[in-house]
Amino acid sequence: MRKNLSKKARRGDFLTGQHKSLSRKWFAALLWRAFPAASNTEVARLGAPVLGVSERQITNWLNCENDAALSYVTAVMVLAGVECALDGVRGGRAA
């Protein structure tokens, strides 16, 4: 019989500490991949109309101050994935 590992996990384990910090950093990096720019302000300016949120919200995500809803995470994953898929066609990332 296998152990049910979910019985040992608590909701609090995922709301604070390392998991929260790492997931926010991962999403911030994904935003940079989806909207390549020179600064946080430019990423926010490019991403806000695409995602339908304020520039301030994107800045908060980039600064790891807020969690993004799953709908935004999946949208940014799709955008970053499309950008990654086109790297070979374009001959690599533009400098």
Short mmCIF file of N, CA and C in Angstrom, two decimals:
data_model
loop_
_atom_site.label_atom_id
_atom_site.label_comp_id
_atom_site.label_asym_id
_atom_site.label_seq_id
_atom_site.Cartn_x
_atom_site.Cartn_y
_atom_site.Cartn_z
N MET A 1 0.83 -1.18 0.00
CA MET A 1 0.00 0.00 0.00
C MET A 1 0.88 1.25 0.00
N ARG A 2 0.55 2.18 -0.87
CA ARG A 2 1.35 3.40 -0.99
C ARG A 2 0.88 4.45 0.01
N LYS A 3 1.81 5.29 0.41
CA LYS A 3 1.48 6.38 1.33
C LYS A 3 0.74 7.48 0.59
N ASN A 4 -0.18 8.11 1.26
CA ASN A 4 -0.87 9.27 0.72
C ASN A 4 -0.12 10.51 1.19
N LEU A 5 0.75 11.03 0.34
CA LEU A 5 1.59 12.16 0.72
C LEU A 5 0.79 13.44 0.92
N SER A 6 -0.39 13.52 0.33
CA SER A 6 -1.20 14.73 0.47
C SER A 6 -1.70 14.92 1.90
N LYS A 7 -1.73 13.86 2.70
CA LYS A 7 -2.18 13.98 4.08
C LYS A 7 -1.19 14.76 4.92
N LYS A 8 0.09 14.73 4.53
CA LYS A 8 1.10 15.44 5.29
C LYS A 8 1.24 16.89 4.86
N ALA A 9 0.79 17.20 3.65
CA ALA A 9 0.89 18.58 3.17
C ALA A 9 -0.22 19.42 3.78
N ARG A 10 0.13 20.64 4.11
CA ARG A 10 -0.85 21.58 4.66
C ARG A 10 -0.93 22.78 3.73
N ARG A 11 -2.11 23.39 3.71
CA ARG A 11 -2.30 24.56 2.88
C ARG A 11 -1.27 25.63 3.19
N GLY A 12 -0.96 25.80 4.44
CA GLY A 12 0.01 26.80 4.86
C GLY A 12 1.39 26.58 4.28
N ASP A 13 1.73 25.33 3.97
CA ASP A 13 3.03 25.03 3.38
C ASP A 13 3.21 25.70 2.03
N PHE A 14 2.11 25.93 1.33
CA PHE A 14 2.19 26.49 -0.01
C PHE A 14 1.91 27.98 -0.05
N LEU A 15 1.47 28.56 1.04
CA LEU A 15 1.13 29.98 1.06
C LEU A 15 2.27 30.85 1.54
N THR A 16 3.22 30.27 2.20
CA THR A 16 4.34 31.05 2.72
C THR A 16 5.63 30.35 2.39
N GLY A 17 6.70 31.04 2.62
CA GLY A 17 8.01 30.42 2.51
C GLY A 17 8.51 30.22 1.11
N GLN A 18 9.28 29.17 0.95
CA GLN A 18 10.04 28.94 -0.26
C GLN A 18 9.15 28.72 -1.50
N HIS A 19 8.08 27.96 -1.37
CA HIS A 19 7.23 27.70 -2.53
C HIS A 19 6.66 28.98 -3.11
N LYS A 20 6.17 29.84 -2.25
CA LYS A 20 5.58 31.10 -2.70
C LYS A 20 6.63 31.97 -3.38
N SER A 21 7.77 32.06 -2.79
CA SER A 21 8.85 32.87 -3.34
C SER A 21 9.31 32.34 -4.69
N LEU A 22 9.52 31.04 -4.77
CA LEU A 22 9.99 30.45 -6.02
C LEU A 22 8.96 30.55 -7.13
N SER A 23 7.69 30.36 -6.82
CA SER A 23 6.67 30.43 -7.86
C SER A 23 6.53 31.85 -8.38
N ARG A 24 6.65 32.84 -7.52
CA ARG A 24 6.58 34.24 -7.97
C ARG A 24 7.79 34.59 -8.83
N LYS A 25 8.97 34.13 -8.45
CA LYS A 25 10.18 34.38 -9.25
C LYS A 25 10.08 33.70 -10.62
N TRP A 26 9.54 32.48 -10.64
CA TRP A 26 9.36 31.76 -11.89
C TRP A 26 8.43 32.53 -12.82
N PHE A 27 7.32 33.05 -12.28
CA PHE A 27 6.37 33.78 -13.11
C PHE A 27 6.98 35.10 -13.59
N ALA A 28 7.75 35.76 -12.77
CA ALA A 28 8.42 37.00 -13.19
C ALA A 28 9.36 36.72 -14.35
N ALA A 29 10.12 35.63 -14.27
CA ALA A 29 11.02 35.26 -15.36
C ALA A 29 10.23 34.92 -16.63
N LEU A 30 9.08 34.30 -16.46
CA LEU A 30 8.23 33.97 -17.60
C LEU A 30 7.70 35.24 -18.26
N LEU A 31 7.36 36.25 -17.47
CA LEU A 31 6.93 37.53 -18.03
C LEU A 31 8.03 38.15 -18.88
N TRP A 32 9.26 38.09 -18.39
CA TRP A 32 10.40 38.61 -19.16
C TRP A 32 10.56 37.86 -20.46
N ARG A 33 10.32 36.55 -20.44
CA ARG A 33 10.45 35.74 -21.65
C ARG A 33 9.33 36.07 -22.65
N ALA A 34 8.12 36.28 -22.14
CA ALA A 34 6.97 36.57 -23.00
C ALA A 34 7.02 37.98 -23.57
N PHE A 35 7.57 38.92 -22.80
CA PHE A 35 7.61 40.33 -23.22
C PHE A 35 9.04 40.86 -23.08
N PRO A 36 9.95 40.46 -23.97
CA PRO A 36 11.35 40.90 -23.86
C PRO A 36 11.44 42.43 -23.92
N ALA A 37 12.17 42.98 -22.97
CA ALA A 37 12.31 44.44 -22.89
C ALA A 37 13.57 44.78 -22.11
N ALA A 38 13.84 46.07 -22.03
CA ALA A 38 15.04 46.53 -21.34
C ALA A 38 14.81 46.83 -19.86
N SER A 39 13.55 46.99 -19.45
CA SER A 39 13.28 47.35 -18.05
C SER A 39 11.92 46.79 -17.61
N ASN A 40 11.71 46.79 -16.29
CA ASN A 40 10.41 46.37 -15.74
C ASN A 40 9.29 47.23 -16.30
N THR A 41 9.55 48.53 -16.42
CA THR A 41 8.53 49.45 -16.91
C THR A 41 8.11 49.10 -18.34
N GLU A 42 9.08 48.75 -19.15
CA GLU A 42 8.78 48.41 -20.54
C GLU A 42 8.05 47.07 -20.64
N VAL A 43 8.44 46.10 -19.81
CA VAL A 43 7.72 44.83 -19.77
C VAL A 43 6.26 45.09 -19.39
N ALA A 44 6.04 45.93 -18.39
CA ALA A 44 4.69 46.26 -17.95
C ALA A 44 3.91 46.96 -19.05
N ARG A 45 4.56 47.87 -19.76
CA ARG A 45 3.90 48.61 -20.84
C ARG A 45 3.51 47.68 -21.98
N LEU A 46 4.38 46.73 -22.31
CA LEU A 46 4.08 45.78 -23.39
C LEU A 46 3.02 44.76 -22.97
N GLY A 47 3.10 44.29 -21.74
CA GLY A 47 2.23 43.21 -21.30
C GLY A 47 0.83 43.62 -20.89
N ALA A 48 0.68 44.83 -20.39
CA ALA A 48 -0.62 45.27 -19.85
C ALA A 48 -1.77 45.16 -20.86
N PRO A 49 -1.64 45.69 -22.07
CA PRO A 49 -2.76 45.58 -23.01
C PRO A 49 -3.02 44.15 -23.48
N VAL A 50 -1.97 43.36 -23.55
CA VAL A 50 -2.12 41.97 -24.00
C VAL A 50 -2.87 41.15 -22.96
N LEU A 51 -2.53 41.33 -21.70
CA LEU A 51 -3.14 40.55 -20.62
C LEU A 51 -4.40 41.19 -20.06
N GLY A 52 -4.65 42.44 -20.41
CA GLY A 52 -5.84 43.12 -19.92
C GLY A 52 -5.77 43.50 -18.46
N VAL A 53 -4.57 43.84 -18.00
CA VAL A 53 -4.37 44.28 -16.62
C VAL A 53 -3.62 45.60 -16.65
N SER A 54 -3.50 46.22 -15.49
CA SER A 54 -2.78 47.49 -15.42
C SER A 54 -1.27 47.25 -15.43
N GLU A 55 -0.56 48.28 -15.83
CA GLU A 55 0.91 48.20 -15.78
C GLU A 55 1.38 47.99 -14.36
N ARG A 56 0.67 48.58 -13.41
CA ARG A 56 1.02 48.43 -11.99
C ARG A 56 0.93 46.96 -11.57
N GLN A 57 -0.08 46.25 -12.06
CA GLN A 57 -0.23 44.84 -11.71
C GLN A 57 0.96 44.03 -12.22
N ILE A 58 1.37 44.29 -13.44
CA ILE A 58 2.53 43.57 -13.99
C ILE A 58 3.79 43.92 -13.22
N THR A 59 3.93 45.19 -12.84
CA THR A 59 5.08 45.58 -12.03
C THR A 59 5.08 44.83 -10.69
N ASN A 60 3.92 44.67 -10.09
CA ASN A 60 3.83 43.90 -8.84
C ASN A 60 4.24 42.45 -9.06
N TRP A 61 3.84 41.87 -10.18
CA TRP A 61 4.25 40.49 -10.48
C TRP A 61 5.75 40.41 -10.70
N LEU A 62 6.32 41.38 -11.41
CA LEU A 62 7.76 41.38 -11.67
C LEU A 62 8.56 41.56 -10.38
N ASN A 63 8.01 42.30 -9.44
CA ASN A 63 8.67 42.52 -8.15
C ASN A 63 8.34 41.42 -7.14
N CYS A 64 7.62 40.40 -7.59
CA CYS A 64 7.24 39.26 -6.75
C CYS A 64 6.43 39.68 -5.52
N GLU A 65 5.58 40.68 -5.69
CA GLU A 65 4.75 41.17 -4.59
C GLU A 65 3.37 40.53 -4.56
N ASN A 66 2.91 40.00 -5.70
CA ASN A 66 1.59 39.39 -5.78
C ASN A 66 1.65 38.10 -6.58
N ASP A 67 0.69 37.21 -6.28
CA ASP A 67 0.53 36.00 -7.08
C ASP A 67 -0.39 36.31 -8.26
N ALA A 68 -0.14 35.66 -9.37
CA ALA A 68 -0.99 35.81 -10.55
C ALA A 68 -2.03 34.69 -10.56
N ALA A 69 -3.21 35.03 -11.05
CA ALA A 69 -4.26 34.01 -11.20
C ALA A 69 -3.85 33.03 -12.30
N LEU A 70 -4.38 31.84 -12.21
CA LEU A 70 -4.03 30.79 -13.17
C LEU A 70 -4.30 31.21 -14.61
N SER A 71 -5.35 31.97 -14.84
CA SER A 71 -5.66 32.40 -16.22
C SER A 71 -4.53 33.26 -16.79
N TYR A 72 -3.90 34.09 -15.96
CA TYR A 72 -2.78 34.91 -16.42
C TYR A 72 -1.51 34.07 -16.59
N VAL A 73 -1.30 33.15 -15.67
CA VAL A 73 -0.13 32.27 -15.77
C VAL A 73 -0.18 31.47 -17.06
N THR A 74 -1.32 30.89 -17.38
CA THR A 74 -1.42 30.08 -18.60
C THR A 74 -1.28 30.95 -19.84
N ALA A 75 -1.85 32.16 -19.82
CA ALA A 75 -1.71 33.05 -20.97
C ALA A 75 -0.25 33.41 -21.21
N VAL A 76 0.48 33.72 -20.14
CA VAL A 76 1.90 34.08 -20.28
C VAL A 76 2.71 32.86 -20.70
N MET A 77 2.35 31.68 -20.21
CA MET A 77 3.04 30.46 -20.64
C MET A 77 2.87 30.25 -22.14
N VAL A 78 1.67 30.46 -22.64
CA VAL A 78 1.43 30.32 -24.08
C VAL A 78 2.25 31.33 -24.86
N LEU A 79 2.25 32.58 -24.43
CA LEU A 79 3.02 33.61 -25.12
C LEU A 79 4.52 33.31 -25.08
N ALA A 80 5.01 32.90 -23.95
CA ALA A 80 6.44 32.58 -23.84
C ALA A 80 6.77 31.35 -24.67
N GLY A 81 5.85 30.39 -24.72
CA GLY A 81 6.07 29.19 -25.52
C GLY A 81 6.11 29.48 -27.00
N VAL A 82 5.23 30.35 -27.45
CA VAL A 82 5.22 30.74 -28.86
C VAL A 82 6.52 31.45 -29.19
N GLU A 83 6.97 32.32 -28.31
CA GLU A 83 8.22 33.03 -28.52
C GLU A 83 9.39 32.05 -28.58
N CYS A 84 9.38 31.04 -27.71
CA CYS A 84 10.45 30.04 -27.70
C CYS A 84 10.43 29.22 -28.99
N ALA A 85 9.23 28.87 -29.45
CA ALA A 85 9.10 28.06 -30.66
C ALA A 85 9.61 28.80 -31.89
N LEU A 86 9.49 30.13 -31.89
CA LEU A 86 9.93 30.92 -33.03
C LEU A 86 11.41 31.23 -33.03
N ASP A 87 12.11 30.92 -31.95
CA ASP A 87 13.54 31.20 -31.89
C ASP A 87 14.29 30.55 -33.04
N GLY A 88 13.97 29.31 -33.34
CA GLY A 88 14.65 28.61 -34.43
C GLY A 88 14.36 29.22 -35.78
N VAL A 89 13.16 29.68 -35.98
CA VAL A 89 12.76 30.28 -37.25
C VAL A 89 13.47 31.63 -37.46
N ARG A 90 13.58 32.39 -36.36
CA ARG A 90 14.19 33.71 -36.44
C ARG A 90 15.71 33.66 -36.34
N GLY A 91 16.25 32.49 -36.09
CA GLY A 91 17.71 32.39 -35.96
C GLY A 91 18.23 32.79 -34.60
N GLY A 92 17.44 32.54 -33.56
CA GLY A 92 17.85 32.87 -32.19
C GLY A 92 17.23 34.15 -31.73
N ARG A 93 17.44 34.46 -30.47
CA ARG A 93 16.87 35.67 -29.87
C ARG A 93 17.57 36.91 -30.38
N ALA A 94 16.80 37.94 -30.55
CA ALA A 94 17.37 39.22 -30.95
C ALA A 94 18.12 39.83 -29.77
N ALA A 95 19.23 40.45 -30.05
CA ALA A 95 20.02 41.06 -28.97
C ALA A 95 19.47 42.41 -28.58
#
